mmCIF file of C-alpha atoms in Angstrom:
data_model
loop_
_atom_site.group_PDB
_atom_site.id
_atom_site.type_symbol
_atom_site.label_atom_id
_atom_site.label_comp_id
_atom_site.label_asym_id
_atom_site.label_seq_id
_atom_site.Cartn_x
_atom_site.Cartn_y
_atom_site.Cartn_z
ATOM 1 C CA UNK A 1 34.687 103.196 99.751
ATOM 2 C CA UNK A 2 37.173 103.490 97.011
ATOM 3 C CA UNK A 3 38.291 106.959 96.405
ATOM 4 C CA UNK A 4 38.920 107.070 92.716
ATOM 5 C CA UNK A 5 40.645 110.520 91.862
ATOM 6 C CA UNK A 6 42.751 113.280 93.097
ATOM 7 C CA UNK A 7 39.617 115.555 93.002
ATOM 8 C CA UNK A 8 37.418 113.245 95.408
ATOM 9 C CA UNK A 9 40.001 112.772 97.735
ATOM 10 C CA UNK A 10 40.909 116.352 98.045
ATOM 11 C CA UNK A 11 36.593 117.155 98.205
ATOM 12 C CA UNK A 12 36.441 114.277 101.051
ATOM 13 C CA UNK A 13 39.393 115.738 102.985
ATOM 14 C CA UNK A 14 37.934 119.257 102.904
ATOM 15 C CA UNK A 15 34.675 118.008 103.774
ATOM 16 C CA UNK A 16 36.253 116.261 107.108
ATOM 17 C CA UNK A 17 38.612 118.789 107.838
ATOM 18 C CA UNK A 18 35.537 121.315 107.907
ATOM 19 C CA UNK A 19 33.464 118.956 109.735
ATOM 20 C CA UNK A 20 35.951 118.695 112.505
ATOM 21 C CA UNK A 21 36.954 122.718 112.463
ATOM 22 C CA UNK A 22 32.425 122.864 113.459
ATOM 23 C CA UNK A 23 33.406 120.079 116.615
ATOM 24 C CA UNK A 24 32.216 117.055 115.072
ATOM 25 C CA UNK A 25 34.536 114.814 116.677
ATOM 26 C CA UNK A 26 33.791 111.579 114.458
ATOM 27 C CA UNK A 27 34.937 113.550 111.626
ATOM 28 C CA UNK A 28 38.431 114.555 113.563
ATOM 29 C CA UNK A 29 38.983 110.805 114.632
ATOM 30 C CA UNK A 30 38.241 109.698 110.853
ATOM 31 C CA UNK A 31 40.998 112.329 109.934
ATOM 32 C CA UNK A 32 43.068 110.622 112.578
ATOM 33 C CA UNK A 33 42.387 106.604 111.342
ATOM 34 C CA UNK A 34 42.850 108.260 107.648
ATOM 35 C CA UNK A 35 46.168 109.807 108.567
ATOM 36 C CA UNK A 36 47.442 106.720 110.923
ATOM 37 C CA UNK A 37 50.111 105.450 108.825
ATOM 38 C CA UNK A 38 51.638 108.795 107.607
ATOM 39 C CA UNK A 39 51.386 109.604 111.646
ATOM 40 C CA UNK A 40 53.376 106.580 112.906
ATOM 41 C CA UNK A 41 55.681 106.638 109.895
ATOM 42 C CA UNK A 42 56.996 110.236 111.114
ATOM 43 C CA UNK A 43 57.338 109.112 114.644
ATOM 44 C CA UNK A 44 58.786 105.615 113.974
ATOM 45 C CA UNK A 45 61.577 107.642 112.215
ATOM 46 C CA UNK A 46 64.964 105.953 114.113
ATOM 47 C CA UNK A 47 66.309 110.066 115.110
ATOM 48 C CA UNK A 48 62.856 111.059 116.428
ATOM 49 C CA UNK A 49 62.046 107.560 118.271
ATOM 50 C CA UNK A 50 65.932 107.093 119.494
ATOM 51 C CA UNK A 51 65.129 110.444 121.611
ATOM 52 C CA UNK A 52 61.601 110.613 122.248
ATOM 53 C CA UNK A 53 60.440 107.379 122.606
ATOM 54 C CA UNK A 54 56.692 106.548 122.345
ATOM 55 C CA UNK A 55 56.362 109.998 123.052
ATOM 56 C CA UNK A 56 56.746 110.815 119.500
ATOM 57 C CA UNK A 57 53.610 108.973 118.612
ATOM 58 C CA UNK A 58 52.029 111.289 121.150
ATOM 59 C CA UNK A 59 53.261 114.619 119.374
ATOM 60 C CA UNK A 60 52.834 113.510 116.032
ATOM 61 C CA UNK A 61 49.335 113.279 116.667
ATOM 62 C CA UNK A 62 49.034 116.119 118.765
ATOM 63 C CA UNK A 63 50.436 118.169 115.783
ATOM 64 C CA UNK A 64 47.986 116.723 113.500
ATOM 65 C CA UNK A 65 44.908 117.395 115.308
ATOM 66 C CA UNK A 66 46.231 121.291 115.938
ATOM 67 C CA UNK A 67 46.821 121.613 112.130
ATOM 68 C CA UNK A 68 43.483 120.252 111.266
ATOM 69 C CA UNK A 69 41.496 122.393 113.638
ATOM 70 C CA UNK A 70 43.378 125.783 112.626
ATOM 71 C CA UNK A 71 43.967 125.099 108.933
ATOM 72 C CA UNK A 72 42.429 127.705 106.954
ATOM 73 C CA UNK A 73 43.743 127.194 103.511
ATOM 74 C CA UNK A 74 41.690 126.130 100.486
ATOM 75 C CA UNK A 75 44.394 123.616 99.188
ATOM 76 C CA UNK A 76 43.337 120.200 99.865
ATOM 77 C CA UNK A 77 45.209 118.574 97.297
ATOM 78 C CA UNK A 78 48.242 119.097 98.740
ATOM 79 C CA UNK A 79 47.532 119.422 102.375
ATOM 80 C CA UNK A 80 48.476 115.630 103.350
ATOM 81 C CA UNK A 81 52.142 117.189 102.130
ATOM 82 C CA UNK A 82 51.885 119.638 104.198
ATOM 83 C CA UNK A 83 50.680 117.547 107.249
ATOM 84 C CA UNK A 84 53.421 115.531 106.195
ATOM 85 C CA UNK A 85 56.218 118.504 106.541
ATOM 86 C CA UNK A 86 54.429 119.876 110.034
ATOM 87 C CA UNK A 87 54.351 116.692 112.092
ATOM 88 C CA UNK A 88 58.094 116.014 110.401
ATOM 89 C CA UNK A 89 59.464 119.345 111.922
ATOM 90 C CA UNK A 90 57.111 119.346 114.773
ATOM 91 C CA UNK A 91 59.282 116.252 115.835
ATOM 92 C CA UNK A 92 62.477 117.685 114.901
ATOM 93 C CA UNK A 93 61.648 120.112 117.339
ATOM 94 C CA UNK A 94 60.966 118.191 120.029
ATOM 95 C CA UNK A 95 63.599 115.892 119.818
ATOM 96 C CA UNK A 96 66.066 118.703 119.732
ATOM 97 C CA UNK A 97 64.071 120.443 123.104
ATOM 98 C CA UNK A 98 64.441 116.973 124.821
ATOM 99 C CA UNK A 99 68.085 116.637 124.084
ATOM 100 C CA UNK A 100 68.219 120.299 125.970
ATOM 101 C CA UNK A 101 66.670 119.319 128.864
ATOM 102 C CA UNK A 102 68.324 116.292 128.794
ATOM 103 C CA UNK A 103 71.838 118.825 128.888
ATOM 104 C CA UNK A 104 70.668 121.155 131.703
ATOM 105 C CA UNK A 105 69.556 117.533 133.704
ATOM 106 C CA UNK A 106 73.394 115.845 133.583
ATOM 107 C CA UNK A 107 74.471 119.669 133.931
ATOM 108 C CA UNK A 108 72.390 121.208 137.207
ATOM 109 C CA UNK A 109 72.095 120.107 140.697
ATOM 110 C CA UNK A 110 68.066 119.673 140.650
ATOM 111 C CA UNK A 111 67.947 119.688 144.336
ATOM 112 C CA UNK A 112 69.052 123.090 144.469
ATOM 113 C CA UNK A 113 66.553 126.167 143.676
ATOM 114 C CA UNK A 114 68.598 127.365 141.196
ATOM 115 C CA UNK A 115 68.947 124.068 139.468
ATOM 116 C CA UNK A 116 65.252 123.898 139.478
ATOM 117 C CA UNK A 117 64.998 127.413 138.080
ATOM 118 C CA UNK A 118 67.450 126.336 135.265
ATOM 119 C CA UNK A 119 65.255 123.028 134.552
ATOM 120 C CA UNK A 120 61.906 125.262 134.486
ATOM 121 C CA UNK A 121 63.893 126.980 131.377
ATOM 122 C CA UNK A 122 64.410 123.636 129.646
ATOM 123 C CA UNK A 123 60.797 122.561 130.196
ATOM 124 C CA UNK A 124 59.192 126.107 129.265
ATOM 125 C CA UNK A 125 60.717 125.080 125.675
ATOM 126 C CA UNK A 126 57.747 122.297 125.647
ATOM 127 C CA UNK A 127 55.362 125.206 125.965
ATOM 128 C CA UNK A 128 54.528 124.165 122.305
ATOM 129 C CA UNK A 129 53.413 120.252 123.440
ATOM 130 C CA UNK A 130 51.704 122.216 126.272
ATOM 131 C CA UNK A 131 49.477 124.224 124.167
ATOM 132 C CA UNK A 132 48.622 121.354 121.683
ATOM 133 C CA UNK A 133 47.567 119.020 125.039
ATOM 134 C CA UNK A 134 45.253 121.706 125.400
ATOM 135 C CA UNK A 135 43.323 121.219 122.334
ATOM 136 C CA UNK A 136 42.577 117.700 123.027
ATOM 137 C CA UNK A 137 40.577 119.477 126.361
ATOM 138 C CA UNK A 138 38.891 121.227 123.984
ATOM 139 C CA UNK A 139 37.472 118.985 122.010
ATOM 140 C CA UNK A 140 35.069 117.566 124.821
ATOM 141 C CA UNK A 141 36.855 114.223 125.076
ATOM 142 C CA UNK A 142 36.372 114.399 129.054
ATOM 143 C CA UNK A 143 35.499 110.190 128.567
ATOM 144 C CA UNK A 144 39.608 109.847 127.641
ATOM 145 C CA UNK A 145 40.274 111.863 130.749
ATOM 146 C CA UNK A 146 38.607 110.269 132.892
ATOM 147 C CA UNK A 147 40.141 106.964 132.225
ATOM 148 C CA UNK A 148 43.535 108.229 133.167
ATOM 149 C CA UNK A 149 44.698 107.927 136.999
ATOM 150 C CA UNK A 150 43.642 109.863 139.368
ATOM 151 C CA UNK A 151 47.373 111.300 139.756
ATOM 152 C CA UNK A 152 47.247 111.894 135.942
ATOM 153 C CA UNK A 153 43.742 113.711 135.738
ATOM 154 C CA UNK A 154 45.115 115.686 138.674
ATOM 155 C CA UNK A 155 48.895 116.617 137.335
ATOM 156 C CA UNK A 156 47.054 117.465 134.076
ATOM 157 C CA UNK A 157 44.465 119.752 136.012
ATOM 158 C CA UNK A 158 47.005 122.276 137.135
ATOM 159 C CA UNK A 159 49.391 122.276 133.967
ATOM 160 C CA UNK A 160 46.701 122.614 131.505
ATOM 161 C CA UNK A 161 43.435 124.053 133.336
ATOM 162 C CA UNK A 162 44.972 126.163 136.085
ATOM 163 C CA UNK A 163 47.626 126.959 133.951
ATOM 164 C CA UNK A 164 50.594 126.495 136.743
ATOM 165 C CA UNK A 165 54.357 125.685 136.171
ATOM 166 C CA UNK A 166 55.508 122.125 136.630
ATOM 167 C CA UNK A 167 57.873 123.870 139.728
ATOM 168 C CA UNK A 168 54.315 124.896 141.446
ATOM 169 C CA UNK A 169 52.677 121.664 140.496
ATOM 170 C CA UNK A 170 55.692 119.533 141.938
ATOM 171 C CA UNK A 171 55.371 122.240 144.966
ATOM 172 C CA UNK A 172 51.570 121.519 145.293
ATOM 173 C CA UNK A 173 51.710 117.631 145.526
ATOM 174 C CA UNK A 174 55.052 117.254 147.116
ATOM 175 C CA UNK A 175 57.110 116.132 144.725
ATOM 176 C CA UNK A 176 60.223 116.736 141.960
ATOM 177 C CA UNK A 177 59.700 118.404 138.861
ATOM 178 C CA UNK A 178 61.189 115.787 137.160
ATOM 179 C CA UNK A 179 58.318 113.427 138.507
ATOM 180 C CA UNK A 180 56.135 115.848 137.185
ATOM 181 C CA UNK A 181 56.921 115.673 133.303
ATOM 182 C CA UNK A 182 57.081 112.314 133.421
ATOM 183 C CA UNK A 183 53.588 111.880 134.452
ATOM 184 C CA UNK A 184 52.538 114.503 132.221
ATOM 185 C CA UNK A 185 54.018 112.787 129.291
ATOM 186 C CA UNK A 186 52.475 109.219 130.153
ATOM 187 C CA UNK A 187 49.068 110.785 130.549
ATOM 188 C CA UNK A 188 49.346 112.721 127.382
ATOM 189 C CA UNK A 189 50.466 109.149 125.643
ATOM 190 C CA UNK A 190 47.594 107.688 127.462
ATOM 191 C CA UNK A 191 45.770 110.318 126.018
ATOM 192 C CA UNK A 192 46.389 109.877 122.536
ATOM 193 C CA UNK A 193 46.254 106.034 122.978
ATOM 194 C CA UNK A 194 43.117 105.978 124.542
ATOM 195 C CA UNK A 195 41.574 108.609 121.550
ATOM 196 C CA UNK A 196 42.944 106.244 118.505
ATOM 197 C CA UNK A 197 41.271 103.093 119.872
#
């Protein structure tokens, strides 16, 4: 379908955005396919992918889908702009919160409880990527979960559902925090790559 003026487009995006605010998840993954190449664009940017890897695929997206399901403006004209400017920032932000954590890494002794305390302060700055992980549990897409590992489903269970710190998760299964994160971010990329397919 050929969209032939600013007015349609701006009438179908409303339509979809509203469609996916109700739960209708084809409308949200249409949004998604629509919004692909802006998405990748942003997160192929050489500052944001030199620091967060394929990871910033992963939080473009998940920045997307949270402005989509809270935006409550009536400008649709512009609003590819402004998911534009969010996802841009949203990735600024990030990379600058991994370069911290990358700092108190080379700068603590993580074997040591206070070095673990000090690394629980770097990774509370992802609280952000936290929250926006949830909203992808919320949309009923338990199918994507269930393809993950069994060590991923699990690691995202108690960060996201039971709502525990990656120090009492690590504590839990016996392992560093460090291990931690890095599951939770391949299960999150998972995540996304498994809901853009």
């Amino acid at each position: 379908m050929v969209i032939k003026s600013l007015s349609e487009q701006s009438e179908r995006l409303q339509t979809l955005i509203t469609a996916a605010q109700s739960g209708d998840k084809a409308a949200l993954l249409q949004l998604c396919e629509d919004f692909k190449p802006l998405l990748q664009s942003e997160a192929r940017r050489e500052m944001f992918y030199r620091s967060l890897g394929k990871d910033a695929e992963g939080i473009a997206a998940l920045t997307f889908i949270e402005l989509v399901l809270k935006y409550n403006g009536a400008d649709f004209e512009n609003w590819p702009g402004l998911a534009r400017c969010k996802v841009h920032f949203a990735l600024f932000d990030a990379m600058q919160k991994q370069g911290r954590i990358w700092e108190n890494e080379a700068q603590i002794d993580t074997g040591s409880e206070a070095g673990i305390d000090l690394l629980d302060t770097g990774l509370a700055n992802t609280a952000r990527l936290d929250e926006l992980a949830r909203l992808l549990l919320s949309l009923e897409l338990q199918e994507a979960l269930r393809q993950l590992s069994a060590e991923q489903q699990q690691i995202l269970t108690l960060l996201f559902l039971d709502d525990l710190k990656p120090k009492e998760v690590a504590g839990r299964l016996g392992c560093s925090v460090r291990n931690i994160t890095k599951h939770r971010l391949k299960a999150l990329d998972r995540l996304r790559q498994l809901l853009t397919n």
